[in-house]
Coordinates of C-alpha atoms and ligand atoms in Angstrom, one line a residue:
M1 CA 281.4 189.6 73.7
H2 CA 281.5 189.0 77.4
F3 CA 282.8 185.6 78.6
E4 CA 283.1 186.4 82.3
L5 CA 280.6 184.9 84.7
S6 CA 279.0 187.3 87.2
E7 CA 279.9 187.1 90.9
E8 CA 276.5 185.5 91.6
Q9 CA 277.0 182.9 88.9
K10 CA 280.5 182.1 90.3
M11 CA 279.0 181.7 93.8
I12 CA 276.3 179.4 92.6
R13 CA 278.9 177.3 90.8
Q14 CA 281.0 177.1 93.9
A15 CA 278.0 176.0 96.0
A16 CA 277.2 173.2 93.5
R17 CA 280.9 172.2 93.4
D18 CA 281.1 172.0 97.2
F19 CA 277.8 170.0 97.3
A20 CA 279.1 167.6 94.8
Q21 CA 282.3 166.9 96.7
T22 CA 280.8 166.7 100.2
E23 CA 277.3 165.3 99.6
L24 CA 277.4 163.4 96.3
K25 CA 280.9 161.9 96.1
P26 CA 280.7 159.8 99.3
G27 CA 278.5 156.8 98.4
V28 CA 278.3 157.5 94.6
I29 CA 280.0 154.2 93.8
E30 CA 277.7 152.2 96.1
R31 CA 274.6 154.0 94.8
D32 CA 275.6 153.1 91.2
E33 CA 276.3 149.5 92.1
H34 CA 273.1 148.9 94.0
Q35 CA 270.9 151.2 91.9
K36 CA 270.1 153.3 94.9
F37 CA 268.2 156.5 94.4
P38 CA 270.0 159.6 96.0
A39 CA 266.9 160.5 98.0
E40 CA 268.6 162.4 100.8
Q41 CA 270.9 164.3 98.4
I42 CA 267.9 165.3 96.3
K43 CA 266.1 166.6 99.4
K44 CA 269.2 168.7 100.2
L45 CA 269.4 170.0 96.7
G46 CA 265.8 171.1 97.1
E47 CA 266.7 173.0 100.3
L48 CA 269.5 174.7 98.4
G49 CA 267.0 175.9 95.8
F50 CA 268.4 173.7 93.0
M51 CA 265.2 171.8 92.2
G52 CA 263.4 174.9 90.9
M53 CA 266.3 177.0 89.9
M54 CA 264.7 179.1 87.1
V55 CA 261.3 179.3 88.6
S56 CA 260.2 182.7 89.9
P57 CA 260.3 183.1 93.8
E58 CA 256.6 183.7 93.6
Y59 CA 256.2 180.0 92.8
G60 CA 258.8 178.7 95.3
G61 CA 261.8 178.9 92.9
S62 CA 265.2 180.5 93.1
G63 CA 264.7 182.9 90.1
M64 CA 268.2 182.0 88.7
D65 CA 269.1 182.3 85.0
A66 CA 269.8 179.4 82.6
I67 CA 273.5 180.0 82.7
S68 CA 273.5 179.3 86.4
Y69 CA 271.4 176.2 85.8
S70 CA 274.0 175.0 83.2
L71 CA 276.8 175.7 85.8
V72 CA 275.0 173.7 88.5
M73 CA 274.3 170.8 86.1
E74 CA 278.0 170.7 85.1
E75 CA 279.3 170.6 88.6
L76 CA 276.8 168.0 89.9
S77 CA 277.4 165.8 86.8
K78 CA 281.2 165.8 87.3
V79 CA 280.5 163.6 90.3
D80 CA 277.0 162.0 90.1
A81 CA 275.1 162.0 86.8
S82 CA 272.3 159.9 88.5
A83 CA 271.6 162.8 90.8
S84 CA 271.9 165.5 88.2
V85 CA 269.4 163.9 85.8
V86 CA 266.8 164.2 88.6
V87 CA 267.7 167.9 88.9
S88 CA 267.5 168.3 85.1
V89 CA 264.1 166.7 84.5
N90 CA 262.6 168.4 87.5
N91 CA 263.9 171.9 86.4
S92 CA 263.6 171.8 82.7
L93 CA 260.9 169.4 81.7
V94 CA 258.5 169.7 84.6
C95 CA 258.9 173.1 86.4
Y96 CA 259.7 175.1 83.3
G97 CA 256.8 173.6 81.4
L98 CA 254.4 174.3 84.2
E99 CA 255.6 177.8 84.8
K100 CA 255.5 178.8 81.2
Y101 CA 252.3 177.0 80.0
G102 CA 250.4 176.1 83.1
N103 CA 247.5 178.2 84.5
E104 CA 247.5 179.9 87.9
E105 CA 245.6 177.0 89.6
Q106 CA 248.1 174.4 88.3
K107 CA 251.0 176.6 89.4
Q108 CA 249.7 176.9 92.9
K109 CA 248.8 173.3 93.2
Y110 CA 251.7 171.6 91.4
L111 CA 254.5 174.0 90.6
I112 CA 255.2 175.3 94.1
P113 CA 255.9 171.9 95.7
L114 CA 258.0 170.9 92.7
A115 CA 260.0 174.0 92.7
T116 CA 260.7 173.9 96.4
G117 CA 261.8 170.3 96.1
E118 CA 259.1 169.0 98.4
V119 CA 258.1 166.6 95.6
I120 CA 259.7 165.4 92.3
G121 CA 258.3 165.5 88.8
A122 CA 258.5 163.3 85.8
F123 CA 258.0 164.0 82.0
C124 CA 256.3 161.1 80.2
L125 CA 256.6 161.2 76.4
S126 CA 258.4 158.1 75.3
E127 CA 256.5 154.9 74.6
P128 CA 257.4 151.3 73.7
E129 CA 256.8 152.3 70.0
A130 CA 257.3 156.1 70.1
G131 CA 260.8 157.3 71.2
S132 CA 262.4 159.5 68.6
D133 CA 259.2 159.5 66.6
A134 CA 257.4 161.4 69.3
T135 CA 254.3 162.3 67.2
S136 CA 253.2 158.6 67.1
Q137 CA 251.7 158.6 70.6
R138 CA 249.7 155.5 71.3
T139 CA 248.6 156.4 74.8
T140 CA 245.1 157.8 74.5
A141 CA 243.3 160.5 76.5
I142 CA 239.6 160.2 75.5
D143 CA 237.5 163.3 76.2
M144 CA 234.7 162.3 78.6
G145 CA 233.3 165.8 79.2
D146 CA 234.8 166.8 82.6
H147 CA 237.7 164.4 82.4
Y148 CA 240.0 162.5 80.1
L149 CA 240.2 158.7 80.3
L150 CA 243.9 157.8 80.0
N151 CA 245.1 154.5 78.7
G152 CA 248.5 153.3 77.6
T153 CA 252.1 152.7 78.5
K154 CA 255.1 155.1 78.9
N155 CA 258.6 153.8 78.8
W156 CA 262.0 154.8 80.3
I157 CA 260.6 157.4 82.5
T158 CA 263.1 159.2 84.7
N159 CA 261.9 159.5 88.3
G160 CA 259.3 156.9 87.4
S161 CA 258.7 155.7 91.0
T162 CA 260.0 158.6 93.0
A163 CA 257.9 161.3 91.3
S164 CA 254.6 162.5 92.7
T165 CA 253.6 164.7 89.7
Y166 CA 253.8 163.3 86.1
I167 CA 253.2 165.2 82.9
V168 CA 251.9 162.7 80.4
M169 CA 251.5 163.3 76.7
A170 CA 248.6 161.4 75.2
Q171 CA 246.5 161.3 72.0
T172 CA 243.0 162.6 72.3
D173 CA 242.1 162.9 68.6
A174 CA 244.2 160.7 66.3
S175 CA 242.6 162.2 63.2
K176 CA 244.4 165.5 64.1
K177 CA 247.7 163.7 64.4
H178 CA 250.1 165.7 66.6
H179 CA 247.6 168.5 66.9
G180 CA 245.4 166.0 68.8
I181 CA 247.9 165.4 71.6
N182 CA 247.4 166.7 75.1
A183 CA 249.7 167.2 78.0
L184 CA 248.0 166.1 81.2
I185 CA 249.1 166.4 84.9
V186 CA 248.7 163.0 86.5
E187 CA 249.2 162.4 90.2
K188 CA 250.8 159.3 91.7
G189 CA 248.0 157.3 93.4
M190 CA 245.3 158.1 90.8
E191 CA 243.2 155.0 90.3
G192 CA 244.4 152.9 87.4
F193 CA 248.0 154.3 87.4
T194 CA 250.6 151.6 88.0
I195 CA 254.4 151.8 88.0
G196 CA 256.4 149.0 86.3
P197 CA 259.6 147.4 87.6
K198 CA 262.8 149.5 87.7
E199 CA 265.0 149.3 84.6
N200 CA 268.5 147.7 85.2
K201 CA 270.6 150.2 83.3
M202 CA 274.1 150.5 82.0
G203 CA 274.6 153.9 83.5
I204 CA 272.9 156.6 85.6
R205 CA 272.0 153.6 87.7
G206 CA 271.1 155.6 90.8
S207 CA 268.3 157.3 89.0
D208 CA 265.0 155.4 88.9
T209 CA 263.7 154.6 85.4
H210 CA 260.4 152.8 85.0
S211 CA 257.7 152.1 82.6
L212 CA 254.3 153.4 83.6
M213 CA 250.9 151.9 82.9
F214 CA 247.6 153.8 82.7
T215 CA 244.4 151.9 82.7
D216 CA 241.2 154.0 82.6
V217 CA 242.8 156.7 84.7
K218 CA 240.4 159.6 85.1
V219 CA 242.3 162.8 84.7
P220 CA 240.3 166.0 85.4
K221 CA 240.1 168.5 82.5
A222 CA 241.6 171.0 84.9
N223 CA 244.8 169.1 84.6
R224 CA 245.3 169.7 80.9
I225 CA 248.2 172.1 80.2
G226 CA 247.3 174.7 77.6
E227 CA 244.6 174.6 75.0
E228 CA 243.2 171.3 73.6
G229 CA 245.8 169.8 71.3
F230 CA 248.7 171.8 72.6
G231 CA 250.5 168.7 74.1
F232 CA 253.0 168.1 71.3
K233 CA 254.1 171.7 71.1
F234 CA 254.4 171.7 74.9
A235 CA 256.6 168.6 74.8
M236 CA 258.9 170.0 72.0
A237 CA 259.2 173.5 73.7
T238 CA 260.1 172.0 77.1
L239 CA 262.6 169.6 75.5
E240 CA 264.4 172.6 74.0
G241 CA 265.3 173.8 77.5
G242 CA 265.8 170.2 78.6
R243 CA 268.5 169.8 76.0
I244 CA 270.5 172.6 77.6
G245 CA 270.3 170.7 80.9
I246 CA 271.4 167.4 79.3
A247 CA 274.1 169.1 77.3
S248 CA 275.4 170.5 80.6
Q249 CA 275.2 167.1 82.2
A250 CA 277.3 165.7 79.3
L251 CA 279.8 168.5 79.7
G252 CA 280.0 167.8 83.4
I253 CA 280.6 164.1 82.9
A254 CA 283.4 164.9 80.4
A255 CA 284.9 167.6 82.7
G256 CA 284.8 165.2 85.7
A257 CA 286.6 162.5 83.7
Y258 CA 289.1 165.0 82.5
E259 CA 289.9 166.4 85.9
L260 CA 290.4 162.9 87.3
S261 CA 292.7 162.2 84.3
V262 CA 294.9 165.3 84.9
Q263 CA 295.3 164.4 88.6
Y264 CA 296.1 160.8 87.8
A265 CA 298.6 161.7 85.1
K266 CA 300.5 164.0 87.5
E267 CA 300.7 161.2 90.1
R268 CA 301.2 158.0 88.2
Q269 CA 304.8 157.0 87.5
A270 CA 305.8 155.1 84.3
F271 CA 309.1 154.7 82.5
G272 CA 310.8 156.7 85.2
K273 CA 308.6 159.8 84.9
T274 CA 305.0 160.8 85.5
L275 CA 302.3 160.1 82.8
A276 CA 302.0 163.8 82.5
D277 CA 305.6 163.9 81.2
L278 CA 304.7 161.6 78.3
Q279 CA 303.6 163.4 75.1
A280 CA 301.1 160.6 74.3
I281 CA 299.2 161.6 77.4
Q282 CA 299.8 165.3 77.0
F283 CA 298.1 165.2 73.6
K284 CA 295.1 163.3 74.9
L285 CA 294.7 165.8 77.7
A286 CA 295.0 168.7 75.3
D287 CA 292.3 167.2 73.0
M288 CA 290.0 166.6 76.0
A289 CA 290.5 170.2 77.3
T290 CA 289.8 171.7 73.9
E291 CA 286.6 169.7 73.3
I292 CA 285.4 170.4 76.9
D293 CA 285.9 174.1 76.4
A294 CA 284.1 174.1 73.1
A295 CA 281.2 172.1 74.7
R296 CA 281.0 174.6 77.6
L297 CA 280.9 177.6 75.2
L298 CA 278.0 175.9 73.3
C299 CA 276.1 175.2 76.5
H300 CA 276.5 178.8 77.8
R301 CA 275.6 180.3 74.4
A302 CA 272.3 178.2 74.3
A303 CA 271.6 179.2 77.9
W304 CA 272.4 182.9 77.2
L305 CA 270.0 182.9 74.2
K306 CA 267.3 181.4 76.4
D307 CA 267.9 184.0 79.1
N308 CA 267.7 186.8 76.6
G309 CA 264.4 185.7 75.1
Q310 CA 265.9 184.6 71.8
L311 CA 265.3 181.5 69.7
Y312 CA 267.6 178.7 71.1
A313 CA 266.3 175.4 69.7
Q314 CA 269.2 175.0 67.3
A315 CA 271.8 176.2 69.8
A316 CA 270.5 173.8 72.4
S317 CA 270.6 170.9 70.0
M318 CA 274.2 171.9 68.9
A319 CA 275.2 172.0 72.5
K320 CA 273.6 168.6 73.3
L321 CA 275.1 167.0 70.2
F322 CA 278.6 168.2 70.7
A323 CA 278.7 167.9 74.5
S324 CA 277.3 164.3 74.5
E325 CA 279.8 163.2 71.9
T326 CA 282.5 164.9 73.9
A327 CA 281.4 163.1 77.0
M328 CA 281.7 159.8 75.2
R329 CA 285.1 160.4 73.6
T330 CA 286.5 162.0 76.8
T331 CA 285.4 159.3 79.2
V332 CA 286.8 156.5 76.9
E333 CA 290.1 158.4 76.8
A334 CA 290.0 158.9 80.6
V335 CA 289.7 155.1 81.1
Q336 CA 292.6 154.6 78.7
I337 CA 294.8 157.1 80.6
H338 CA 294.0 155.3 83.9
G339 CA 294.9 151.9 82.3
G340 CA 293.9 149.0 84.5
Y341 CA 292.8 151.3 87.3
G342 CA 290.3 152.9 84.9
Y343 CA 288.5 149.6 84.5
V344 CA 287.7 149.2 88.2
K345 CA 285.1 151.1 90.1
E346 CA 287.2 152.9 92.7
Y347 CA 288.7 155.3 90.2
H348 CA 285.2 156.6 89.0
V349 CA 286.1 156.9 85.3
E350 CA 284.4 153.6 84.3
R351 CA 281.1 154.9 85.8
L352 CA 281.5 158.2 84.0
M353 CA 282.0 156.3 80.7
R354 CA 278.8 154.3 81.3
D355 CA 276.9 157.4 82.3
A356 CA 278.1 159.3 79.3
K357 CA 276.3 157.0 76.8
I358 CA 272.8 158.0 77.9
T359 CA 273.5 161.7 77.0
Q360 CA 273.6 160.6 73.4
I361 CA 270.2 159.0 73.7
Y362 CA 267.8 160.7 76.1
E363 CA 266.0 164.0 75.4
G364 CA 266.6 163.2 71.7
T365 CA 269.3 161.0 70.3
S366 CA 272.3 162.6 68.5
E367 CA 270.4 161.9 65.3
I368 CA 267.4 163.9 66.5
Q369 CA 269.7 166.8 67.4
R370 CA 271.1 166.6 63.8
I371 CA 267.5 166.8 62.5
V372 CA 266.8 169.9 64.5
I373 CA 270.1 171.5 63.5
S374 CA 269.9 170.7 59.8
R375 CA 266.3 172.1 59.7
G376 CA 267.6 175.3 61.1
V377 CA 270.5 175.4 58.7
L378 CA 268.4 174.6 55.6
K379 CA 265.3 176.7 56.3
Ligands
CAA1 N1 258.7 174.3 70.0 C1 257.4 174.4 69.7 N2 256.8 173.7 68.7 C2 257.6 172.9 68.0 C3 259.0 172.7 68.3 C4 259.5 173.5 69.3 N3 260.8 173.4 69.7 N4 259.5 171.8 67.5 C5 258.5 171.3 66.7 N5 257.4 172.0 67.0 C6 256.1 171.9 66.4 C7 256.2 172.2 64.9 O1 256.1 173.6 64.7 C8 255.0 171.4 64.3 O2 253.8 172.2 64.5 P1 252.8 172.4 63.3 O3 252.5 171.1 62.7 O4 251.7 173.2 63.9 O5 253.6 173.3 62.3 C9 254.9 170.2 65.2 O6 255.6 170.5 66.4 C10 255.5 169.0 64.6 O7 256.9 169.3 64.3 P2 257.7 168.5 63.2 O8 256.9 168.5 61.9 O9 259.1 169.1 63.2 O10 257.7 167.0 63.8 P3 258.4 165.7 63.4 O11 257.6 164.6 63.5 O12 259.1 165.9 62.1 O13 259.5 165.5 64.5 C11 261.3 165.8 66.0 C12 260.2 166.4 65.1 C13 262.3 166.9 66.2 C14 261.9 164.6 65.4 C15 260.6 165.4 67.3 O14 259.7 164.4 67.2 C16 261.6 165.1 68.4 O15 262.2 166.0 69.0 N6 261.7 163.8 68.8 C17 262.6 163.3 69.9 C18 261.7 163.2 71.1 C19 262.6 163.3 72.4 O16 263.5 164.1 72.5 N7 262.3 162.4 73.3 C20 262.9 162.3 74.5 C21 262.0 161.8 75.6 S1 262.0 162.8 77.0 C22 263.3 162.3 78.0 O17 264.2 161.7 77.5 C23 263.2 162.8 79.3 C24 264.0 162.0 80.3 O18 263.4 161.1 81.0 C25 265.4 162.3 80.6

């Protein structure tokens, strides 16, 4: 077994670490408070090649591996999970899906600007009554010959108002159940496509989350990804890779809170010594470090399996389940270690605690990950 990162992977990690400190950290508290989208930062991430990390250079991407992607997600998320979710959705749910399953025309038209970071993408699966139960799509895409007529509502869509390209799952033939679902590329500005108000969220407040409404939107047949009825499999297959991204985001949130806690414990004096001299704090830090290490190993294993063309659905779900629960536990402990300072915004850990929660919910709740894992275990 080989646990060392390559020199290239270390350089990519360092670039992400530097970017997080110099570009994301200043202003992260204000962006969270005012729900301000990190537009300038995302533009710069595009210039660094982080918006289409795993896309081939032929289509404007950086041609990096999934381990590098996990490293970048971890480093960005240590500081700003609102920015890193934009990176994650664009990379794993939009670019990956288009490169793997889109046709040449779709790649030329849509993938290149997404991979270069010129535009942002969104992945639209969840509905008011179809979150975890993703097969129950109520949005319809009726076949009208040369186009589909799209009607329905999507909920909690990351990059809802800032995206230009949306991949929308919709039911074309309900009698075929999930085999009747299509994945359609919808452009912002298509007639009948409206964006609902921004959600006022607990965490990742800098990212823009919206509901989307489609009323008789004419989507050309050329915008369907894959064969007729491939949409549900498209969504599930792209979510597999997405779960590596969100697992790495959760890992980063945990690692960020842990690093702040170590630093604080070394500086803060109590009872005539530093917090770091107290065994109660030492044990907390030891547990945090152990869980974070385990989460990182799970993330890298899932990414390695993906890079090596092996099945990785179960590994990705294990990584997401464990890393997101680690993020929650670690950030709660980080606030505890910081005491009263942990409860105010300047010390960052309360934001990380709020941000951690969503990692147990989006791209499949912890319960969904357990379904995927147990199916693998019991098959
Ligand atoms: N790759 C390819 N195909 C897959 C697949 C995968 N990983 N997983 C399942 N499928 C296929 C199955 O083979 C099956 O096909 P057949 O009928 O042809 O055999 C079909 O999909 C249906 O699969 P299941 O019978 O397993 O479906 P199910 O109804 O039992 O549910 C589930 C499966 C795992 C619960 C699934 O519904 C699921 O993952 N739900 C959660 C959805 C989710 O993650 N939503 C997140 C929204 S996106 C988001 O959060 C993005 C964001 O903005 C940050």
